[in-house]
PDB file of C-alpha atoms and ligand atoms in Angstrom:
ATOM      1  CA  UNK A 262      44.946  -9.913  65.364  1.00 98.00           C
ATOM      2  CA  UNK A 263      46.757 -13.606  66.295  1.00 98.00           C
ATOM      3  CA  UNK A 264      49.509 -14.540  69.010  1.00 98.00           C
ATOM      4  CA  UNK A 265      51.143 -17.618  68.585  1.00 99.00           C
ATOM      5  CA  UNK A 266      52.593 -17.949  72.421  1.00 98.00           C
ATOM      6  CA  UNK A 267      55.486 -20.200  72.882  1.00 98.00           C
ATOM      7  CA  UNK A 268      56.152 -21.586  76.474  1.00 98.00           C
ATOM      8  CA  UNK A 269      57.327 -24.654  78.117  1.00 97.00           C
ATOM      9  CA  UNK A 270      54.225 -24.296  80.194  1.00 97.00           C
ATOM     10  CA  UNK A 271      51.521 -23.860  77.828  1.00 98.00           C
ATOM     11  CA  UNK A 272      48.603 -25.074  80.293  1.00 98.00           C
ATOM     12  CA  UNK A 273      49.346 -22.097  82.480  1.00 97.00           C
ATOM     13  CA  UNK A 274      49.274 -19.562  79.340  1.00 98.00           C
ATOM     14  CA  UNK A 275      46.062 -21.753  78.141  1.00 98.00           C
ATOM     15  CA  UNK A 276      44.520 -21.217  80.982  1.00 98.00           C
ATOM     16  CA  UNK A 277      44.528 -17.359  81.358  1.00 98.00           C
ATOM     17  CA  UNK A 278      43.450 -16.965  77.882  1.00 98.00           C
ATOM     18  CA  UNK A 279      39.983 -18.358  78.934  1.00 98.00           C
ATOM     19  CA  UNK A 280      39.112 -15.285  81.086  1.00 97.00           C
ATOM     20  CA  UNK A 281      37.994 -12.107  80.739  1.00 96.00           C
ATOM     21  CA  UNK A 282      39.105  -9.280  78.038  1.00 97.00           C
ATOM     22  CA  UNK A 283      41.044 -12.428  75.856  1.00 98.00           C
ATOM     23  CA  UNK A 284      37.714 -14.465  76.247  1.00 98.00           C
ATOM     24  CA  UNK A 285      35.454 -11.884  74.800  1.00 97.00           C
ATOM     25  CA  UNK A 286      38.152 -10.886  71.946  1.00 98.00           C
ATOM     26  CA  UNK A 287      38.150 -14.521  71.058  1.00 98.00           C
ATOM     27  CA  UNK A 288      34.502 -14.808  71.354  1.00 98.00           C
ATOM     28  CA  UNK A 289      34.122 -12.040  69.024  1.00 98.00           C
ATOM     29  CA  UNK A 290      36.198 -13.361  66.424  1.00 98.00           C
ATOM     30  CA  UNK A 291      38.774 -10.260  66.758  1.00 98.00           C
ATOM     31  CA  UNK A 292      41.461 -11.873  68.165  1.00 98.00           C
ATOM     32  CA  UNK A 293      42.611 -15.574  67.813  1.00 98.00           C
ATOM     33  CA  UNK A 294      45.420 -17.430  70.126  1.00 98.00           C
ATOM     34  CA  UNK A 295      47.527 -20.117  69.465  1.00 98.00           C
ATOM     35  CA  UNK A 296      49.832 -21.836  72.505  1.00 98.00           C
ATOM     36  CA  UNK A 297      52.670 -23.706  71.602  1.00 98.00           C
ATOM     37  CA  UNK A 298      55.054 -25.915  73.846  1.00 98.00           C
ATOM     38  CA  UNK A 299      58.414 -25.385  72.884  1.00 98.00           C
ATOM     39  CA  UNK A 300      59.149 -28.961  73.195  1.00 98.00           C
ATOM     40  CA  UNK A 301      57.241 -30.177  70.518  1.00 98.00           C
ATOM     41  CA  UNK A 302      60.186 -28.573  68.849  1.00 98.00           C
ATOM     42  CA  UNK A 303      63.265 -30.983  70.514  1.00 98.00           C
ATOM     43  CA  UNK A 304      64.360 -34.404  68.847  1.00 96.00           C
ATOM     44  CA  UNK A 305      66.202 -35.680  71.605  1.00 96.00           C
ATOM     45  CA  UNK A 306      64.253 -38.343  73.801  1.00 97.00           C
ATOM     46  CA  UNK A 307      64.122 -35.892  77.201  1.00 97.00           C
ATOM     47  CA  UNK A 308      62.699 -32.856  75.027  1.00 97.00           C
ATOM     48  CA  UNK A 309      64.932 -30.783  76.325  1.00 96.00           C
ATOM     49  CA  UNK A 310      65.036 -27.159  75.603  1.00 96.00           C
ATOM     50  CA  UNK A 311      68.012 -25.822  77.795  1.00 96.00           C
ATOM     51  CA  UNK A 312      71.626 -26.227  78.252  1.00 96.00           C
ATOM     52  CA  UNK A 313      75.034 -25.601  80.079  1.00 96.00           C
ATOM     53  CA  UNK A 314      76.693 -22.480  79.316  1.00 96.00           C
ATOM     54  CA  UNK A 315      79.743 -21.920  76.991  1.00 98.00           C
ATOM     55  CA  UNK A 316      82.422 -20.801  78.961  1.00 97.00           C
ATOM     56  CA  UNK A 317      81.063 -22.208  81.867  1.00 97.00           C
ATOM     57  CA  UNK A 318      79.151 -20.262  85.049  1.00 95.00           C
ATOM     58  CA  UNK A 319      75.506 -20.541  87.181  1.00 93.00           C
ATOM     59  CA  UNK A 320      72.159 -21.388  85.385  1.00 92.00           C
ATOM     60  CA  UNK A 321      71.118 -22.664  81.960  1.00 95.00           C
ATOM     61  CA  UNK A 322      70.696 -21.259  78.612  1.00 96.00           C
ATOM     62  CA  UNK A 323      67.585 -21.625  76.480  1.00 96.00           C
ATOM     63  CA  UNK A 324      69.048 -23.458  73.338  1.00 97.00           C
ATOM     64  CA  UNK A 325      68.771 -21.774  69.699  1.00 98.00           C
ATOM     65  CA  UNK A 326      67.521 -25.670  67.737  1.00 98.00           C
ATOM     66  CA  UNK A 327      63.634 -25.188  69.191  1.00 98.00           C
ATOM     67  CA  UNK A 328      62.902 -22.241  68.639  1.00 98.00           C
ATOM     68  CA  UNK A 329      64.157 -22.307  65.225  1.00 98.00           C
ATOM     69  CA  UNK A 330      62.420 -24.923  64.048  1.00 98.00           C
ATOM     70  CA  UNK A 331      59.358 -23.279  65.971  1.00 98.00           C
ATOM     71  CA  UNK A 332      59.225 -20.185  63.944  1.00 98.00           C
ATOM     72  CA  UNK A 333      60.246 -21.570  61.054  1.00 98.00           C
ATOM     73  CA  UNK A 334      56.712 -23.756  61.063  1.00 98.00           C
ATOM     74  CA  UNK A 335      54.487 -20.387  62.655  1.00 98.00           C
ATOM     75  CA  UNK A 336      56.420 -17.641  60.796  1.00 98.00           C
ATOM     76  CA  UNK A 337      54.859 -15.806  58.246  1.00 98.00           C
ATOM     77  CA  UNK A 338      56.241 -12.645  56.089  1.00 96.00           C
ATOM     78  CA  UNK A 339      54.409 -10.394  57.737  1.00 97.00           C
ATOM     79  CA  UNK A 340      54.968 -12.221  61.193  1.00 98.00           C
ATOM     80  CA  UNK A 341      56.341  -9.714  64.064  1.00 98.00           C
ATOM     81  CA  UNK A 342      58.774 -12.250  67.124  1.00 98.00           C
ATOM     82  CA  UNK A 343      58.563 -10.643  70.202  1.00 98.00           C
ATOM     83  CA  UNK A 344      61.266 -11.776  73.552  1.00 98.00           C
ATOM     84  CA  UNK A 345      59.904 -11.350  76.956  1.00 97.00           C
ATOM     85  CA  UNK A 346      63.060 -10.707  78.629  1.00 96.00           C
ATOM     86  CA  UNK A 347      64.276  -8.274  81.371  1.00 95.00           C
ATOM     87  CA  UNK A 348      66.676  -6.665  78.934  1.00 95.00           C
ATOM     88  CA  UNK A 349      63.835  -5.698  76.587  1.00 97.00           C
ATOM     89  CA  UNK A 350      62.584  -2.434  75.921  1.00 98.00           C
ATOM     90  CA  UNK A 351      60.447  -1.037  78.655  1.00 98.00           C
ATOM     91  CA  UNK A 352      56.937  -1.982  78.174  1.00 98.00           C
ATOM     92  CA  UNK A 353      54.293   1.104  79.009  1.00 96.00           C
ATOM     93  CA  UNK A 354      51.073   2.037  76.937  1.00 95.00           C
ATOM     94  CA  UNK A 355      52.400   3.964  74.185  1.00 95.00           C
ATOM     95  CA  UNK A 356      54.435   0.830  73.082  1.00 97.00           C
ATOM     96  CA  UNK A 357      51.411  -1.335  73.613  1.00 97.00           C
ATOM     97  CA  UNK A 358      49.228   0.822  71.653  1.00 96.00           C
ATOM     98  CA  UNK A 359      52.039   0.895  69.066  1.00 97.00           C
ATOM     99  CA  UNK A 360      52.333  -2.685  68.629  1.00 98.00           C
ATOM    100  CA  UNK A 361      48.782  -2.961  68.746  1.00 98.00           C
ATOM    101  CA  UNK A 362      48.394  -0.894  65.269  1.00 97.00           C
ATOM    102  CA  UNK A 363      51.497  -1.318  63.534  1.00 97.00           C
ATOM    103  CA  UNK A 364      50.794  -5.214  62.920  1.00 97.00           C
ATOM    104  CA  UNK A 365      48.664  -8.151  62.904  1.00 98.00           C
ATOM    105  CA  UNK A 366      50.362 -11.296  63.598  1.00 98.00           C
ATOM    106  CA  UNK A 367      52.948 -11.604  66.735  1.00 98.00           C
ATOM    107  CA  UNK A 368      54.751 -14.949  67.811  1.00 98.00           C
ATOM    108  CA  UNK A 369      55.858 -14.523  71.380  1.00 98.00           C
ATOM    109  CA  UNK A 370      58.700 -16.556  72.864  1.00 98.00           C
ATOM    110  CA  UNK A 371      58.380 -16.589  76.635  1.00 97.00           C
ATOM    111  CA  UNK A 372      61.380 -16.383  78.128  1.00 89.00           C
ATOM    112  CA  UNK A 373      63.148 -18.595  80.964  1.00 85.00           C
ATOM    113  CA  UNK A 374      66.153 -20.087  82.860  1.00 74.00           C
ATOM    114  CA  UNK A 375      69.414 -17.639  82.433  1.00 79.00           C
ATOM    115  CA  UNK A 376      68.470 -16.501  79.228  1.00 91.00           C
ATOM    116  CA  UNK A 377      68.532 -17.695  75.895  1.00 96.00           C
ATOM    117  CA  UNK A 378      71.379 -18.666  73.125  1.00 97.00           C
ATOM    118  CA  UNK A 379      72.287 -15.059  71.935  1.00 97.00           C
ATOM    119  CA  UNK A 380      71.954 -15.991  68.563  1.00 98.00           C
ATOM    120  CA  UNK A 381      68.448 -16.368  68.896  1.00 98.00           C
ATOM    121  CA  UNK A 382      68.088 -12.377  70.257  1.00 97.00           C
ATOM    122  CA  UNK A 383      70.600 -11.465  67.064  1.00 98.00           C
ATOM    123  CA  UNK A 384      68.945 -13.282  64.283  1.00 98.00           C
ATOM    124  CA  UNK A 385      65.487 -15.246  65.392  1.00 98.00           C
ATOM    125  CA  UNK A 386      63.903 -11.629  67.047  1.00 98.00           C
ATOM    126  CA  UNK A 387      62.043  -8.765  66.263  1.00 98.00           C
ATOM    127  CA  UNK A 388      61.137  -6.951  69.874  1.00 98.00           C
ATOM    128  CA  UNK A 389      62.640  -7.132  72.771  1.00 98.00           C
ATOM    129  CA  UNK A 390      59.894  -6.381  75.698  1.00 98.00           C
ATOM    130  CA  UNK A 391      60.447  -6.427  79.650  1.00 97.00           C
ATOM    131  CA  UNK A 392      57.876  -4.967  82.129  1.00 98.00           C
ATOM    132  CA  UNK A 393      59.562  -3.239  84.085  1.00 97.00           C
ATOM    133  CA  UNK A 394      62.598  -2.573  86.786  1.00 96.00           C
ATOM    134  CA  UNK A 395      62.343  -6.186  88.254  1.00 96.00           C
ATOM    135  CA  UNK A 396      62.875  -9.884  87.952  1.00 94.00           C
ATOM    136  CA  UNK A 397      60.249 -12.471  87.514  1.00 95.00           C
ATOM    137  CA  UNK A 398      61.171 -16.253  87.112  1.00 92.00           C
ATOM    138  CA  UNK A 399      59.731 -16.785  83.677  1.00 93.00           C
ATOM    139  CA  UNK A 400      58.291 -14.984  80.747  1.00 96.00           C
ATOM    140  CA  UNK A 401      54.670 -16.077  80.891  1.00 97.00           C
ATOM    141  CA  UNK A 402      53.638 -13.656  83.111  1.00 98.00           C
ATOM    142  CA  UNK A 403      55.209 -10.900  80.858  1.00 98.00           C
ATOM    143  CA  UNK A 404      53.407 -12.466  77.500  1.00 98.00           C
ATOM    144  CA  UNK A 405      50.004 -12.585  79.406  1.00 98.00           C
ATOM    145  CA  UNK A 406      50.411  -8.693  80.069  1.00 98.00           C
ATOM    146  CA  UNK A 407      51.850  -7.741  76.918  1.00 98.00           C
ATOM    147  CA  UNK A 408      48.670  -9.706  75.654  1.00 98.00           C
ATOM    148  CA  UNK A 409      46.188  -8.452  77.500  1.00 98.00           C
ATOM    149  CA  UNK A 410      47.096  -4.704  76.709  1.00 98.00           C
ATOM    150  CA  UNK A 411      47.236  -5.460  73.623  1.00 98.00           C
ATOM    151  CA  UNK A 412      44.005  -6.859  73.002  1.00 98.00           C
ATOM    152  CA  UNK A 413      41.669  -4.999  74.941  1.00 97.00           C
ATOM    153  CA  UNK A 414      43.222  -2.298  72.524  1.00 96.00           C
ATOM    154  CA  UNK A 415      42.078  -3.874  69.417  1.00 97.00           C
ATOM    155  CA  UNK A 416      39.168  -1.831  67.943  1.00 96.00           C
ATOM    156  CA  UNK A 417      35.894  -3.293  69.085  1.00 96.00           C
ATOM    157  CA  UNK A 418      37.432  -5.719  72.000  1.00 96.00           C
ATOM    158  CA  UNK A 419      36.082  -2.827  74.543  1.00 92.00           C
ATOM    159  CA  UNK A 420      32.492  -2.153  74.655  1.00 82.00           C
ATOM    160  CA  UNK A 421      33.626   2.211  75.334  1.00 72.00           C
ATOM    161  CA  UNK A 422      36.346   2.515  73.361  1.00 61.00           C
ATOM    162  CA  UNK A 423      36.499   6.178  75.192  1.00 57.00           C
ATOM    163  CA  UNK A 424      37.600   3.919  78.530  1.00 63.00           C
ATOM    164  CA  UNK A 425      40.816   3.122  77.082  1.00 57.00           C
ATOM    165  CA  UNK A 426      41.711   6.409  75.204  1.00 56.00           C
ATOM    166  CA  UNK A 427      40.731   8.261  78.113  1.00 54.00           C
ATOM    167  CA  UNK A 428      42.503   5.907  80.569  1.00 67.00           C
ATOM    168  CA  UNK A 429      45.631   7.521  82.954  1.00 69.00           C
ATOM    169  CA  UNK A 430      48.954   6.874  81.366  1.00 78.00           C
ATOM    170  CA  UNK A 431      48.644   8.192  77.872  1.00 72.00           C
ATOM    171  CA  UNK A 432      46.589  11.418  79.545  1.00 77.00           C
ATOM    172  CA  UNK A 433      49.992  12.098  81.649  1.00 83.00           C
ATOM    173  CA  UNK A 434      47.962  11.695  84.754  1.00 90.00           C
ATOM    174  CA  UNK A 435      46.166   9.155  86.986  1.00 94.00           C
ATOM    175  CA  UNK A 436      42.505   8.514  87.217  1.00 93.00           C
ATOM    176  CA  UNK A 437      40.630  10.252  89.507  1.00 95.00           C
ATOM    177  CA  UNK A 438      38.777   8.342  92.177  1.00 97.00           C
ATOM    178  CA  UNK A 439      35.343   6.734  91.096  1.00 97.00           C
ATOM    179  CA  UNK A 440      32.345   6.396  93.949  1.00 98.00           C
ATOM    180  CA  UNK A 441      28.422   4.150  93.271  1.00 98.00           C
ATOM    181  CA  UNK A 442      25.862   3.607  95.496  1.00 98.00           C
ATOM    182  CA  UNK A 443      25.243   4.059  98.397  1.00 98.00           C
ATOM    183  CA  UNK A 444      25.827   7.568  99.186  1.00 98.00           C
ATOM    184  CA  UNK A 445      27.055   6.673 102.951  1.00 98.00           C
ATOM    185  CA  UNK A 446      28.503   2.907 104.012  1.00 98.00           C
ATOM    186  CA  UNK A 447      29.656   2.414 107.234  1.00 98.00           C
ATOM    187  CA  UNK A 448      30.292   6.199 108.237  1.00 98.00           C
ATOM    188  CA  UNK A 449      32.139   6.859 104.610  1.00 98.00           C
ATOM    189  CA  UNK A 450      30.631   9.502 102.625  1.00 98.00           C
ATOM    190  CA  UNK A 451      30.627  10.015  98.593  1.00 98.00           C
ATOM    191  CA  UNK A 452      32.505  13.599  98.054  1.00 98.00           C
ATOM    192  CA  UNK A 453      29.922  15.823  98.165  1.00 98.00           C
ATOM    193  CA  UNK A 454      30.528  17.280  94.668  1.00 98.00           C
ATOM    194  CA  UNK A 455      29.854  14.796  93.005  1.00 98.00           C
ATOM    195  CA  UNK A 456      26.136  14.738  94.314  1.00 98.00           C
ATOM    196  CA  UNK A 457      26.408  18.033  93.568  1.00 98.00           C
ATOM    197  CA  UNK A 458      24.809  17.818  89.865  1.00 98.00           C
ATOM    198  CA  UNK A 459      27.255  20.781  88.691  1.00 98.00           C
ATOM    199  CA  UNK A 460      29.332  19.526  86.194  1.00 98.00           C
ATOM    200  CA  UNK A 461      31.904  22.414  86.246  1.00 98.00           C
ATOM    201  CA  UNK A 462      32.550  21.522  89.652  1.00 98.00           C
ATOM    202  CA  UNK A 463      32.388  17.967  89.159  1.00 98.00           C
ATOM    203  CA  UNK A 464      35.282  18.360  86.248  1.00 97.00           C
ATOM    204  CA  UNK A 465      37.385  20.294  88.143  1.00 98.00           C
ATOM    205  CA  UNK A 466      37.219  18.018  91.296  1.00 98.00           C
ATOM    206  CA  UNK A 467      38.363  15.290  88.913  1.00 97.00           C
ATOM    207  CA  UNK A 468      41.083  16.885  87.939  1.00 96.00           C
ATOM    208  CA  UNK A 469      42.500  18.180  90.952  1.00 97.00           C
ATOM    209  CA  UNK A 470      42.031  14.846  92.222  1.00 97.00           C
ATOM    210  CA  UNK A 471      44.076  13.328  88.939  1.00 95.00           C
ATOM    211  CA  UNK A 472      46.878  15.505  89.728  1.00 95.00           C
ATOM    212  CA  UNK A 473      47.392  15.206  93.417  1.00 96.00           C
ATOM    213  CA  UNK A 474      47.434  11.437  92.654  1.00 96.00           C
ATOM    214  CA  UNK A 475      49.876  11.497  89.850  1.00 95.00           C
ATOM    215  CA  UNK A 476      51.875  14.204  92.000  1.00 96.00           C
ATOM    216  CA  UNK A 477      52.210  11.972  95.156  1.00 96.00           C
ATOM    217  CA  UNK A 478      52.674   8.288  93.175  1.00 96.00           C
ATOM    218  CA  UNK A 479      54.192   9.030  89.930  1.00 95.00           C
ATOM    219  CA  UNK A 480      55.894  12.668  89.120  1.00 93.00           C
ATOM    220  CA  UNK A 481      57.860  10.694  86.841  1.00 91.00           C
ATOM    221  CA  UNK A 482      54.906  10.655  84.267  1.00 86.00           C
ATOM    222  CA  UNK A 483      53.939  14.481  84.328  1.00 83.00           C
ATOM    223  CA  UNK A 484      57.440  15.352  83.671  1.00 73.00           C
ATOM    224  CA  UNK A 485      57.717  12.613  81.180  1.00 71.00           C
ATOM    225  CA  UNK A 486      54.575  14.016  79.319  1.00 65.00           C
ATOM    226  CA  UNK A 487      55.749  17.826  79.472  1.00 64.00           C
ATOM    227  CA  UNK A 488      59.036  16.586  77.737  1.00 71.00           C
ATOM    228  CA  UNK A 489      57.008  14.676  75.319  1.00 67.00           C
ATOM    229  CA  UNK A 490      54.471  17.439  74.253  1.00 56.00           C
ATOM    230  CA  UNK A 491      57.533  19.805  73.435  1.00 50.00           C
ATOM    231  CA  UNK A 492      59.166  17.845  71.726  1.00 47.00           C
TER     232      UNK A 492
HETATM  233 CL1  6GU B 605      59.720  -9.900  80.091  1.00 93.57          CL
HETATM  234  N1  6GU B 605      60.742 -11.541  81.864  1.00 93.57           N
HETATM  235  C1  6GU B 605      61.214 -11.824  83.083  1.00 93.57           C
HETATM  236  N2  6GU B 605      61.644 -13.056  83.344  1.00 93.57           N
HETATM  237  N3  6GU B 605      61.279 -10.956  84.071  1.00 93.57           N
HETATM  238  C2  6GU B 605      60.839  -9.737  83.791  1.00 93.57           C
HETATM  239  C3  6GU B 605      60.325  -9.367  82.561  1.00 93.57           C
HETATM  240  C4  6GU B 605      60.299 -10.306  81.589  1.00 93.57           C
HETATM  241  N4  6GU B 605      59.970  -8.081  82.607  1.00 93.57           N
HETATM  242  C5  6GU B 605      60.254  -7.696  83.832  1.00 93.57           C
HETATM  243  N5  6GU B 605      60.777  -8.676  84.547  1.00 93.57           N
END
């Protein structure tokens, strides 16, 4: 798998990629990434990559030129352009797992100011990705996350592959609570089940657990998943 991230802050994009799951991907050789700065795309002496709106109104508008000539030099046939942009399709884990298998090479275009040119979401873009119901002041953030689900879902990034197939969201239910040593710490106790050694017991503590979490936080995902199995 390879990302080709372009941002007008690529130190800050650089920087996250050195830690943790995007680290060991790299360090395996199963994932590579590649930071651009947009910039390195402008020809006029103040590099810049934004501009007053046609029409007129608040803000600026990410111009079309640099991010042409961008994917025109990282592009391949087989390339896939992803937008981080609040109007994008609602990222959850069945898209990331999605994207994650249907292809190889992604070039992401962070997103910023008021938006961008709308000729480059017509004719420059593939996917369209937010992440979620709220508004964050640049499209970094929203790369790094669509990264980071993505990789630690490439085959062999995870040391138990079982921890992300069996993981909450695409189950239709929340985890259940995890407890280690010690058995007591300051007056709070382990659930005596799980001490119990009976595994019956201890399965259907889990779940009971799982469900009165999902219930309580997110009914919206049981319901989704009932729709989603009949269907
Ligand atoms: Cl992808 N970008 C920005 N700027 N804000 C967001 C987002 C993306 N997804 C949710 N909020």
């Amino acid at each position: 798998m390879r990302f080709d991230i372009i941002t007008i802050f690529p130190e800050q994009v650089e920087d996250h990629l050195k830690y943790g799951v995007s680290r060991i991907a790299e360090s395996k050789g199963l994932v590579s990434y590649f930071v651009h700065d947009l910039r390195k795309w402008t020809r006029d002496v103040h590099k810049s990559v934004d501009d007053r709106p046609y029409g007129g109104g608040a803000g600026m508008v990410m111009r079309i030129e640099p991010i042409y000539e961008a994917l025109r030099e990282l592009k391949r046939e087989e390339s896939k352009v992803v937008l981080t942009t609040p109007r994008g399709k609602r990222l959850d884990q069945s898209l990331m797992r999605k994207l994650t298998t249907s292809d190889d090479h992604y070039i992401i275009l962070c997103g910023h100011y008021e938006g961008f040119d709308e000729r480059v979401h017509k004719h420059l873009v593939d996917i369209e990705v937010s992440i979620g119901d709220y508004i964050l002041s640049g499209g970094e953030l929203a790369a790094l996350v669509l990264v980071d689900g993505m990789t630690r879902l490439v085959p062999g990034v995870l040391g138990n592959e079982q921890s992300s197939i069996e993981e909450s969201f695409e189950m239709g239910a929340l985890e259940y609570p995890h407890y280690t040593r010690p058995e007591e710490f300051n007056g709070w106790k382990v659930p005596g089940v799980l001490l119990s050694g009976n595994h019956a017991r201890i399965t259907a503590w889990r779940k009971a657990q799982s469900e009165k979490t999902t219930r309580s936080n997110r009914i919206d995902i049981i319901t989704e998943t009932k729709h989603a199995k009949k269907s």
